[in-house]
mmCIF file of C-alpha atoms in Angstrom:
data_model
loop_
_atom_site.group_PDB
_atom_site.id
_atom_site.type_symbol
_atom_site.label_atom_id
_atom_site.label_comp_id
_atom_site.label_asym_id
_atom_site.label_seq_id
_atom_site.Cartn_x
_atom_site.Cartn_y
_atom_site.Cartn_z
ATOM 1 C CA MET A 254 -10.645 63.198 33.485
ATOM 2 C CA SER A 255 -13.518 63.912 30.395
ATOM 3 C CA ILE A 256 -13.136 67.380 29.531
ATOM 4 C CA ARG A 257 -17.066 66.864 27.605
ATOM 5 C CA ARG A 258 -18.787 70.374 28.368
ATOM 6 C CA LYS A 259 -16.237 71.423 30.492
ATOM 7 C CA ALA A 260 -14.379 74.113 29.417
ATOM 8 C CA TYR A 261 -15.477 76.808 26.547
ATOM 9 C CA ILE A 262 -13.706 78.943 23.980
ATOM 10 C CA VAL A 263 -14.925 82.261 24.300
ATOM 11 C CA GLY A 264 -12.025 84.723 22.847
ATOM 12 C CA ALA A 265 -10.077 84.393 19.439
ATOM 13 C CA PHE A 266 -7.370 86.310 17.541
ATOM 14 C CA GLU A 267 -5.273 86.141 14.823
ATOM 15 C CA HIS A 268 -3.035 88.748 14.103
ATOM 16 C CA PRO A 269 -3.701 90.401 10.985
ATOM 17 C CA LEU A 270 0.915 90.930 10.047
ATOM 18 C CA ARG A 271 2.326 88.512 8.026
ATOM 19 C CA LYS A 272 5.444 90.541 8.262
ATOM 20 C CA ALA A 273 6.070 91.823 11.381
ATOM 21 C CA GLU A 274 9.636 93.829 10.543
ATOM 22 C CA THR A 275 9.414 96.248 14.013
ATOM 23 C CA GLN A 276 7.665 94.343 16.518
ATOM 24 C CA SER A 277 9.275 92.089 19.249
ATOM 25 C CA LEU A 278 8.120 88.756 19.373
ATOM 26 C CA ALA A 279 7.134 89.624 23.124
ATOM 27 C CA LEU A 280 4.709 92.567 21.514
ATOM 28 C CA LEU A 281 3.364 89.961 19.349
ATOM 29 C CA HIS A 282 2.451 87.668 22.184
ATOM 30 C CA ALA A 283 0.925 90.915 24.014
ATOM 31 C CA GLU A 284 -0.742 91.903 21.014
ATOM 32 C CA VAL A 285 -2.741 88.962 20.195
ATOM 33 C CA ALA A 286 -3.716 88.161 24.238
ATOM 34 C CA ARG A 287 -5.123 91.485 24.315
ATOM 35 C CA GLY A 288 -7.354 91.007 21.098
ATOM 36 C CA ALA A 289 -8.152 87.812 22.436
ATOM 37 C CA VAL A 290 -8.993 88.893 25.768
ATOM 38 C CA ALA A 291 -11.418 91.998 24.273
ATOM 39 C CA ASP A 292 -13.375 89.544 22.327
ATOM 40 C CA ALA A 293 -14.186 87.460 24.838
ATOM 41 C CA GLY A 294 -15.476 90.349 27.142
ATOM 42 C CA LEU A 295 -12.702 89.829 29.486
ATOM 43 C CA SER A 296 -9.199 91.528 30.669
ATOM 44 C CA LEU A 297 -6.233 90.071 31.506
ATOM 45 C CA ALA A 298 -6.288 90.768 34.650
ATOM 46 C CA ASP A 299 -8.867 88.260 34.654
ATOM 47 C CA VAL A 300 -6.880 85.596 33.456
ATOM 48 C CA ASP A 301 -5.777 82.852 36.125
ATOM 49 C CA GLY A 302 -4.118 80.258 33.831
ATOM 50 C CA TYR A 303 -1.347 80.608 31.141
ATOM 51 C CA PHE A 304 -0.213 78.254 28.126
ATOM 52 C CA CYS A 305 2.678 78.777 25.517
ATOM 53 C CA ALA A 306 4.820 76.626 23.810
ATOM 54 C CA GLY A 307 8.872 77.300 22.417
ATOM 55 C CA ASP A 308 7.709 80.331 20.534
ATOM 56 C CA ALA A 309 7.324 82.175 23.361
ATOM 57 C CA PRO A 310 10.313 84.395 24.029
ATOM 58 C CA GLY A 311 12.913 84.026 27.015
ATOM 59 C CA LEU A 312 11.506 81.055 29.296
ATOM 60 C CA GLY A 313 8.472 81.070 28.009
ATOM 61 C CA PRO A 314 5.866 81.672 30.602
ATOM 62 C CA LEU A 315 8.497 82.662 33.361
ATOM 63 C CA SER A 316 9.134 85.784 30.763
ATOM 64 C CA MET A 317 5.702 86.586 29.311
ATOM 65 C CA VAL A 318 3.867 85.926 32.782
ATOM 66 C CA GLU A 319 5.663 89.296 33.949
ATOM 67 C CA TYR A 320 5.826 91.282 30.412
ATOM 68 C CA LEU A 321 1.624 90.462 30.374
ATOM 69 C CA GLY A 322 1.350 91.460 33.902
ATOM 70 C CA LEU A 323 -0.297 88.384 34.719
ATOM 71 C CA LYS A 324 -1.536 86.880 38.245
ATOM 72 C CA LEU A 325 -1.651 82.935 38.061
ATOM 73 C CA ARG A 326 -2.469 79.970 39.386
ATOM 74 C CA HIS A 327 -1.298 77.700 36.699
ATOM 75 C CA PHE A 328 0.971 77.651 33.709
ATOM 76 C CA ASP A 329 1.799 75.444 30.998
ATOM 77 C CA SER A 330 4.871 75.410 28.211
ATOM 78 C CA THR A 331 3.987 71.891 26.396
ATOM 79 C CA ASP A 332 6.052 72.252 22.821
ATOM 80 C CA VAL A 333 5.268 69.444 20.235
ATOM 81 C CA GLY A 334 5.933 71.922 17.767
ATOM 82 C CA GLY A 335 2.945 72.095 15.029
ATOM 83 C CA SER A 336 0.020 70.242 17.479
ATOM 84 C CA SER A 337 1.117 72.875 20.286
ATOM 85 C CA TYR A 338 -1.710 74.777 20.876
ATOM 86 C CA VAL A 339 -4.545 72.082 19.816
ATOM 87 C CA VAL A 340 -2.431 70.081 22.941
ATOM 88 C CA ALA A 341 -2.835 73.610 24.738
ATOM 89 C CA VAL A 342 -6.344 73.854 24.031
ATOM 90 C CA ALA A 343 -6.711 70.071 25.613
ATOM 91 C CA HIS A 344 -4.473 70.835 28.262
ATOM 92 C CA ALA A 345 -6.146 74.524 29.592
ATOM 93 C CA ALA A 346 -9.670 72.354 29.245
ATOM 94 C CA GLU A 347 -8.116 69.803 31.707
ATOM 95 C CA ALA A 348 -6.521 72.379 33.855
ATOM 96 C CA ILE A 349 -10.102 74.060 34.203
ATOM 97 C CA ALA A 350 -11.916 71.313 34.651
ATOM 98 C CA ALA A 351 -9.464 70.079 37.818
ATOM 99 C CA GLY A 352 -10.201 73.289 39.169
ATOM 100 C CA LYS A 353 -6.334 74.911 38.524
ATOM 101 C CA CYS A 354 -8.107 78.139 36.991
ATOM 102 C CA SER A 355 -10.683 79.454 35.823
ATOM 103 C CA VAL A 356 -9.904 81.507 32.702
ATOM 104 C CA ALA A 357 -6.887 80.408 30.555
ATOM 105 C CA LEU A 358 -5.264 82.438 28.336
ATOM 106 C CA ILE A 359 -2.965 80.894 25.517
ATOM 107 C CA THR A 360 -0.739 82.728 22.947
ATOM 108 C CA LEU A 361 1.578 82.293 19.741
ATOM 109 C CA ALA A 362 3.713 84.476 17.530
ATOM 110 C CA GLY A 363 6.488 83.942 15.489
ATOM 111 C CA ARG A 364 8.687 85.895 13.256
ATOM 112 C CA PRO A 365 10.275 83.469 10.901
ATOM 113 C CA ARG A 366 9.486 85.568 7.839
ATOM 114 C CA SER A 367 11.550 88.296 9.041
ATOM 115 C CA HIS A 368 14.283 86.391 10.700
ATOM 116 C CA LYS A 369 15.018 83.705 8.852
ATOM 117 C CA ILE A 370 16.313 80.186 9.843
ATOM 118 C CA PRO A 371 19.115 78.936 8.174
ATOM 119 C CA PRO A 372 18.768 74.770 6.836
ATOM 120 C CA HIS A 373 21.861 73.748 9.027
ATOM 121 C CA VAL A 374 19.761 75.179 12.003
ATOM 122 C CA GLU A 375 16.382 73.718 10.901
ATOM 123 C CA ALA A 376 18.330 70.540 10.740
ATOM 124 C CA GLN A 377 18.589 70.488 14.724
ATOM 125 C CA VAL A 378 15.459 70.043 15.140
ATOM 126 C CA PHE A 379 15.533 66.347 13.983
ATOM 127 C CA ALA A 380 19.376 66.172 14.260
ATOM 128 C CA GLY A 381 20.706 68.509 17.383
ATOM 129 C CA PRO A 382 23.775 67.154 19.406
ATOM 130 C CA THR A 383 21.499 65.940 22.462
ATOM 131 C CA VAL A 384 18.970 64.192 20.355
ATOM 132 C CA PRO A 385 19.644 60.450 20.495
ATOM 133 C CA GLU A 386 19.082 59.341 16.807
ATOM 134 C CA VAL A 387 21.955 61.992 15.688
ATOM 135 C CA PRO A 388 24.763 59.274 14.682
ATOM 136 C CA TYR A 389 21.859 57.209 12.648
ATOM 137 C CA GLU A 390 20.011 60.130 11.038
ATOM 138 C CA LEU A 391 22.337 63.028 10.414
ATOM 139 C CA PRO A 392 24.489 61.657 7.551
ATOM 140 C CA PHE A 393 21.050 61.058 5.499
ATOM 141 C CA SER A 394 20.224 65.142 5.978
ATOM 142 C CA PRO A 395 16.994 64.938 7.321
ATOM 143 C CA THR A 396 14.921 68.745 6.630
ATOM 144 C CA PHE A 397 11.262 69.146 6.960
ATOM 145 C CA ILE A 398 10.696 69.147 3.349
ATOM 146 C CA ASN A 399 12.337 65.917 2.468
ATOM 147 C CA THR A 400 11.062 63.927 5.508
ATOM 148 C CA TYR A 401 7.651 64.733 4.109
ATOM 149 C CA ALA A 402 8.465 64.459 0.621
ATOM 150 C CA MET A 403 9.299 60.497 1.263
ATOM 151 C CA ALA A 404 5.784 60.256 3.449
ATOM 152 C CA ALA A 405 4.019 61.346 0.011
ATOM 153 C CA ARG A 406 6.170 59.326 -2.404
ATOM 154 C CA ARG A 407 5.620 56.044 -0.235
ATOM 155 C CA HIS A 408 1.936 56.746 -0.212
ATOM 156 C CA MET A 409 2.102 57.299 -3.960
ATOM 157 C CA HIS A 410 3.870 53.731 -4.096
ATOM 158 C CA GLU A 411 1.168 51.754 -2.016
ATOM 159 C CA PHE A 412 -1.945 53.405 -2.945
ATOM 160 C CA GLY A 413 -1.508 54.948 -6.675
ATOM 161 C CA THR A 414 -2.020 58.544 -5.226
ATOM 162 C CA THR A 415 -0.962 61.129 -7.681
ATOM 163 C CA SER A 416 0.489 64.796 -7.844
ATOM 164 C CA GLU A 417 -2.688 65.846 -9.389
ATOM 165 C CA GLN A 418 -4.855 64.673 -6.423
ATOM 166 C CA LEU A 419 -2.279 65.988 -3.767
ATOM 167 C CA ALA A 420 -2.637 69.491 -5.833
ATOM 168 C CA TRP A 421 -6.621 69.499 -5.203
ATOM 169 C CA ILE A 422 -5.862 70.367 -1.429
ATOM 170 C CA LYS A 423 -3.484 73.463 -2.327
ATOM 171 C CA VAL A 424 -6.502 74.436 -4.690
ATOM 172 C CA ALA A 425 -9.145 73.963 -2.175
ATOM 173 C CA ALA A 426 -6.595 76.405 -0.152
ATOM 174 C CA SER A 427 -6.518 79.379 -2.425
ATOM 175 C CA HIS A 428 -9.767 79.143 -2.889
ATOM 176 C CA HIS A 429 -10.923 79.816 0.677
ATOM 177 C CA ALA A 430 -7.826 82.108 0.791
ATOM 178 C CA GLN A 431 -9.167 84.560 -2.145
ATOM 179 C CA HIS A 432 -12.032 85.676 0.419
ATOM 180 C CA ASN A 433 -9.728 86.462 3.447
ATOM 181 C CA PRO A 434 -7.837 89.904 3.517
ATOM 182 C CA ASN A 435 -5.197 88.926 5.828
ATOM 183 C CA ALA A 436 -4.138 85.850 3.581
ATOM 184 C CA PHE A 437 -0.318 85.984 2.689
ATOM 185 C CA LEU A 438 -1.241 84.070 -1.133
ATOM 186 C CA LYS A 439 -4.533 85.437 -2.413
ATOM 187 C CA GLN A 440 -4.222 83.947 -6.005
ATOM 188 C CA VAL A 441 -6.555 80.950 -6.594
ATOM 189 C CA VAL A 442 -4.146 78.368 -8.523
ATOM 190 C CA THR A 443 -5.149 75.325 -10.818
ATOM 191 C CA VAL A 444 -4.315 71.751 -10.868
ATOM 192 C CA GLU A 445 -1.819 72.723 -13.569
ATOM 193 C CA ASP A 446 -0.588 75.676 -11.303
ATOM 194 C CA VAL A 447 0.540 73.682 -8.705
ATOM 195 C CA LEU A 448 2.335 70.983 -10.984
ATOM 196 C CA SER A 449 4.132 73.918 -12.754
ATOM 197 C CA SER A 450 5.596 74.746 -10.063
ATOM 198 C CA PRO A 451 9.581 74.206 -9.125
ATOM 199 C CA MET A 452 10.085 70.478 -7.955
ATOM 200 C CA ILE A 453 11.725 71.099 -4.140
ATOM 201 C CA ALA A 454 11.799 67.746 -3.053
ATOM 202 C CA ASP A 455 10.407 64.979 -5.459
ATOM 203 C CA PRO A 456 7.301 64.431 -5.539
ATOM 204 C CA LEU A 457 6.219 67.860 -3.828
ATOM 205 C CA HIS A 458 6.068 71.234 -5.732
ATOM 206 C CA ARG A 459 6.923 74.414 -4.386
ATOM 207 C CA LEU A 460 2.879 74.952 -4.152
ATOM 208 C CA ASP A 461 3.008 71.852 -2.278
ATOM 209 C CA CYS A 462 4.513 73.741 0.969
ATOM 210 C CA CYS A 463 2.850 75.908 3.096
ATOM 211 C CA VAL A 464 3.818 79.535 3.391
ATOM 212 C CA ILE A 465 6.096 80.925 5.519
ATOM 213 C CA THR A 466 5.229 84.274 7.296
ATOM 214 C CA ASP A 467 5.009 86.370 11.076
ATOM 215 C CA GLY A 468 2.179 86.612 12.787
ATOM 216 C CA GLY A 469 0.419 84.662 15.754
ATOM 217 C CA GLY A 470 -2.879 83.894 17.847
ATOM 218 C CA ALA A 471 -4.609 83.778 20.946
ATOM 219 C CA LEU A 472 -7.365 82.046 22.477
ATOM 220 C CA VAL A 473 -9.505 82.327 25.651
ATOM 221 C CA VAL A 474 -10.938 79.334 27.600
ATOM 222 C CA VAL A 475 -12.732 79.532 30.695
ATOM 223 C CA SER A 476 -14.807 77.370 33.075
ATOM 224 C CA PRO A 477 -18.669 77.102 32.104
ATOM 225 C CA GLU A 478 -19.397 79.566 35.051
ATOM 226 C CA VAL A 479 -17.375 82.246 33.205
ATOM 227 C CA ALA A 480 -19.057 81.358 29.843
ATOM 228 C CA LYS A 481 -22.506 81.625 30.947
ATOM 229 C CA SER A 482 -21.300 85.314 32.624
ATOM 230 C CA LEU A 483 -20.401 86.381 29.266
ATOM 231 C CA SER A 484 -22.421 87.838 26.097
ATOM 232 C CA ARG A 485 -20.148 86.481 23.618
ATOM 233 C CA ALA A 486 -20.606 83.345 21.898
ATOM 234 C CA SER A 487 -19.068 80.288 23.307
ATOM 235 C CA VAL A 488 -17.631 76.954 21.767
ATOM 236 C CA SER A 489 -17.345 73.859 23.715
ATOM 237 C CA LEU A 490 -14.845 71.289 24.441
ATOM 238 C CA LEU A 491 -16.351 67.672 23.407
ATOM 239 C CA GLY A 492 -13.529 65.922 22.592
ATOM 240 C CA THR A 493 -9.378 65.546 22.527
ATOM 241 C CA GLY A 494 -6.895 62.844 21.871
ATOM 242 C CA GLU A 495 -3.179 63.125 21.412
ATOM 243 C CA GLY A 496 -0.607 60.333 20.265
ATOM 244 C CA ILE A 497 3.027 60.380 19.255
ATOM 245 C CA LYS A 498 4.259 58.108 15.985
ATOM 246 C CA HIS A 499 7.902 57.515 15.373
ATOM 247 C CA LEU A 500 10.471 54.877 13.434
ATOM 248 C CA ASP A 501 9.395 52.099 16.175
ATOM 249 C CA GLY A 502 13.346 50.531 16.041
ATOM 250 C CA GLY A 503 13.233 50.545 12.696
ATOM 251 C CA ARG A 504 9.806 49.006 11.976
ATOM 252 C CA VAL A 505 8.809 51.482 9.716
ATOM 253 C CA ASP A 506 5.264 52.460 8.105
ATOM 254 C CA LEU A 507 5.236 55.662 6.804
ATOM 255 C CA THR A 508 1.645 55.722 4.968
ATOM 256 C CA TYR A 509 -0.075 56.431 8.470
ATOM 257 C CA SER A 510 -0.025 59.289 11.320
ATOM 258 C CA ALA A 511 -0.596 59.833 14.849
ATOM 259 C CA ALA A 512 -4.046 61.022 13.951
ATOM 260 C CA ARG A 513 -4.795 57.433 13.730
ATOM 261 C CA TRP A 514 -4.546 57.593 17.600
ATOM 262 C CA SER A 515 -5.223 61.111 18.455
ATOM 263 C CA GLY A 516 -8.618 61.335 16.212
ATOM 264 C CA ALA A 517 -9.762 57.816 17.871
ATOM 265 C CA ALA A 518 -9.561 59.101 21.520
ATOM 266 C CA ALA A 519 -11.222 62.328 20.512
ATOM 267 C CA PHE A 520 -14.421 60.749 19.044
ATOM 268 C CA ALA A 521 -14.533 58.068 21.867
ATOM 269 C CA GLU A 522 -14.199 60.837 24.283
ATOM 270 C CA ALA A 523 -17.027 63.214 21.870
ATOM 271 C CA GLY A 524 -19.259 60.743 21.534
ATOM 272 C CA VAL A 525 -19.464 61.454 17.509
ATOM 273 C CA LYS A 526 -18.283 60.008 14.244
ATOM 274 C CA PRO A 527 -16.717 61.601 11.483
ATOM 275 C CA SER A 528 -19.402 61.694 9.525
ATOM 276 C CA ASP A 529 -21.121 64.366 12.081
ATOM 277 C CA ILE A 530 -18.755 66.956 11.651
ATOM 278 C CA LYS A 531 -19.286 69.735 9.425
ATOM 279 C CA TYR A 532 -15.837 71.583 9.469
ATOM 280 C CA ALA A 533 -12.257 70.141 9.576
ATOM 281 C CA SER A 534 -9.411 72.362 10.355
ATOM 282 C CA ILE A 535 -6.585 70.271 9.469
ATOM 283 C CA TYR A 536 -2.512 71.029 9.616
ATOM 284 C CA ASP A 537 -1.444 71.975 6.293
ATOM 285 C CA SER A 538 2.575 71.548 6.308
ATOM 286 C CA PHE A 539 2.287 70.272 3.162
ATOM 287 C CA THR A 540 -0.474 69.077 1.233
ATOM 288 C CA ILE A 541 0.380 65.092 2.071
ATOM 289 C CA THR A 542 -0.490 66.146 5.715
ATOM 290 C CA VAL A 543 -3.619 67.171 4.707
ATOM 291 C CA LEU A 544 -4.632 64.029 2.972
ATOM 292 C CA VAL A 545 -2.989 61.341 5.488
ATOM 293 C CA GLN A 546 -4.719 63.042 8.352
ATOM 294 C CA LEU A 547 -7.970 62.675 6.501
ATOM 295 C CA GLU A 548 -7.314 59.172 5.843
ATOM 296 C CA ASP A 549 -6.314 58.740 9.717
ATOM 297 C CA LEU A 550 -9.257 60.703 11.238
ATOM 298 C CA GLY A 551 -11.844 58.698 9.593
ATOM 299 C CA PHE A 552 -13.255 60.591 6.740
ATOM 300 C CA CYS A 553 -11.937 57.977 4.321
ATOM 301 C CA GLU A 554 -10.493 54.513 3.762
ATOM 302 C CA LYS A 555 -6.722 54.932 4.335
ATOM 303 C CA GLY A 556 -5.482 54.617 0.324
ATOM 304 C CA LYS A 557 -8.379 56.033 -0.780
ATOM 305 C CA GLY A 558 -7.347 59.915 0.426
ATOM 306 C CA GLY A 559 -6.545 60.746 -3.157
ATOM 307 C CA ARG A 560 -9.853 60.377 -4.579
ATOM 308 C CA PHE A 561 -11.792 62.038 -1.273
ATOM 309 C CA VAL A 562 -9.730 65.086 -1.974
ATOM 310 C CA SER A 563 -9.619 65.816 -5.921
ATOM 311 C CA ASP A 564 -12.363 67.532 -7.743
ATOM 312 C CA GLY A 565 -13.032 70.314 -5.399
ATOM 313 C CA ASN A 566 -14.118 68.155 -2.406
ATOM 314 C CA LEU A 567 -12.680 70.041 0.145
ATOM 315 C CA ILE A 568 -13.999 73.620 -0.742
ATOM 316 C CA SER A 569 -16.508 75.063 1.312
ATOM 317 C CA GLY A 570 -19.766 75.248 -0.937
ATOM 318 C CA VAL A 571 -18.841 72.769 -3.269
ATOM 319 C CA GLY A 572 -17.538 69.638 -1.539
ATOM 320 C CA ARG A 573 -18.408 67.279 1.261
ATOM 321 C CA MET A 574 -16.143 67.951 3.889
ATOM 322 C CA PRO A 575 -15.076 71.467 3.716
ATOM 323 C CA VAL A 576 -11.613 71.991 5.488
ATOM 324 C CA ASN A 577 -9.137 74.979 6.225
ATOM 325 C CA THR A 578 -11.645 78.005 5.333
ATOM 326 C CA ASP A 579 -9.212 80.615 6.107
ATOM 327 C CA GLY A 580 -6.871 79.496 3.024
ATOM 328 C CA GLY A 581 -4.807 77.540 6.016
ATOM 329 C CA GLY A 582 -0.790 76.611 6.357
ATOM 330 C CA LEU A 583 -0.657 76.864 2.628
ATOM 331 C CA CYS A 584 -2.124 80.148 1.437
ATOM 332 C CA ASN A 585 -3.062 82.233 4.608
ATOM 333 C CA ASN A 586 -0.372 82.029 7.489
ATOM 334 C CA HIS A 587 2.042 79.704 9.121
ATOM 335 C CA PRO A 588 3.957 81.221 12.134
ATOM 336 C CA ASN A 589 6.992 79.689 13.814
ATOM 337 C CA ASN A 590 6.101 75.824 12.552
ATOM 338 C CA ARG A 591 3.308 75.926 15.462
ATOM 339 C CA GLY A 592 0.191 76.288 12.861
ATOM 340 C CA GLY A 593 -2.104 74.580 15.082
ATOM 341 C CA MET A 594 -3.167 77.815 16.633
ATOM 342 C CA THR A 595 -4.646 79.087 13.617
ATOM 343 C CA LYS A 596 -6.175 76.060 12.853
ATOM 344 C CA VAL A 597 -8.637 76.746 16.382
ATOM 345 C CA ILE A 598 -9.165 79.835 15.547
ATOM 346 C CA GLU A 599 -10.589 79.509 12.030
ATOM 347 C CA ALA A 600 -13.386 76.448 13.683
ATOM 348 C CA VAL A 601 -13.980 78.861 16.368
ATOM 349 C CA ARG A 602 -15.513 81.400 13.558
ATOM 350 C CA GLN A 603 -17.100 78.531 11.698
ATOM 351 C CA LEU A 604 -18.618 77.529 14.719
ATOM 352 C CA ARG A 605 -19.914 80.949 16.172
ATOM 353 C CA GLY A 606 -20.894 81.779 12.216
ATOM 354 C CA GLU A 607 -18.657 84.174 11.839
ATOM 355 C CA ALA A 608 -16.564 83.247 8.931
ATOM 356 C CA HIS A 609 -16.060 84.840 5.506
ATOM 357 C CA PRO A 610 -20.262 84.524 4.072
ATOM 358 C CA ALA A 611 -18.491 82.886 1.146
ATOM 359 C CA VAL A 612 -16.849 80.134 3.186
ATOM 360 C CA GLN A 613 -18.986 79.651 5.738
ATOM 361 C CA VAL A 614 -20.793 76.341 6.243
ATOM 362 C CA PRO A 615 -24.545 76.437 6.631
ATOM 363 C CA ASN A 616 -25.076 75.085 10.084
ATOM 364 C CA CYS A 617 -22.409 74.347 11.219
ATOM 365 C CA ASP A 618 -22.852 72.444 14.834
ATOM 366 C CA LEU A 619 -19.612 70.401 14.890
ATOM 367 C CA ALA A 620 -16.117 70.998 13.809
ATOM 368 C CA LEU A 621 -12.714 69.071 14.223
ATOM 369 C CA VAL A 622 -9.238 70.349 14.484
ATOM 370 C CA HIS A 623 -5.960 68.268 14.091
ATOM 371 C CA GLY A 624 -2.549 69.360 14.341
ATOM 372 C CA THR A 625 0.780 67.226 13.532
ATOM 373 C CA GLY A 626 3.725 68.508 15.300
ATOM 374 C CA GLY A 627 7.599 67.073 14.004
ATOM 375 C CA SER A 628 7.569 64.689 10.434
ATOM 376 C CA LEU A 629 5.131 62.262 8.944
ATOM 377 C CA GLY A 630 8.330 61.020 7.649
ATOM 378 C CA THR A 631 10.078 60.544 11.091
ATOM 379 C CA ARG A 632 8.767 61.795 14.333
ATOM 380 C CA HIS A 633 6.019 63.648 14.904
ATOM 381 C CA ALA A 634 2.900 64.519 17.706
ATOM 382 C CA GLY A 635 -0.687 64.586 16.853
ATOM 383 C CA ALA A 636 -3.550 66.488 18.619
ATOM 384 C CA THR A 637 -7.369 66.375 17.642
ATOM 385 C CA LEU A 638 -10.200 68.456 19.416
ATOM 386 C CA ILE A 639 -13.838 68.003 18.809
ATOM 387 C CA LEU A 640 -15.379 71.236 19.286
ATOM 388 C CA GLU A 641 -19.536 72.157 19.483
ATOM 389 C CA ARG A 642 -21.150 75.285 19.042
ATOM 390 C CA ALA A 643 -22.501 75.974 22.501
ATOM 391 C CA LEU A 644 -26.447 76.567 22.505
#
């Protein structure tokens, strides 16, 4: 089923907190929900579809629907890590196109900074007691950082990518974050700053890694009929794509991601090509994540991502492809390992012309959002959206 212009984003809200010591997880979900429906000019009473992921408290929809006082016709709690909320937008659009609901609310919230997750608990994402690969991977102690570092080192080996080139991705994020009053890290950094920061997992330095914050965000996706009834500027969905990449029984190639498939599907459905995109929100758990995804989405050839991201090419107003103009996960926020939500929110801001004036892309009418959930070095899900400024 094609969702091309069959659903519209009319509400978006990002929580301003980066450390929420007193708010419960449910309250954070409620606060971003109220913010998004208010932004759309609607109320919670209008919502008939609800979407969340594994960050929602309790039993997800079963708990949050009662907490929010919603009356639903449809719900979805798909969880694929960092790409969950990019997938949620696509699934909401599909549900609307199928007539399952007409006003879909999507909420994310997390408190990982207030409630730090011990490394042995984090490792269970890769090697929990019920995961079939446990006997084979647990002896090697996989974590998020060392599996991404493995992918980065392989890319360097195959294509000559350098740490200096990766550092430019952090530099671009910091140039954008300085204009975001809510960004966790607002200080502009240089390539030298990144390279002199402590090595965490060779070749990734501390500044190659995303921040860890509390916070959240929410979106409201509606039918064309509801969108027409509202005075709020809306954003239409043109195309979506999903894909999963894994170790393929040992036939491993660490140099590419699931964006190879999800991006191709989204562009085909939207009827546009990478050169048409004015702005890109790219999941940035680590600098290597951005570089590999830019290649696989078709913004540059495989192996040439290092040159593509260098010399400020990702900085709005300076380079040829503005990326993550809110500062992204590298500088702005990254709640609960599901940063795809804020990627959609910033794309909505850009298409509405509501980004900070210093980073607003001129005549921004077409944007791409991509999320990665899992690890580039083991298994992950990729999800891509093509969004258009509604006329």
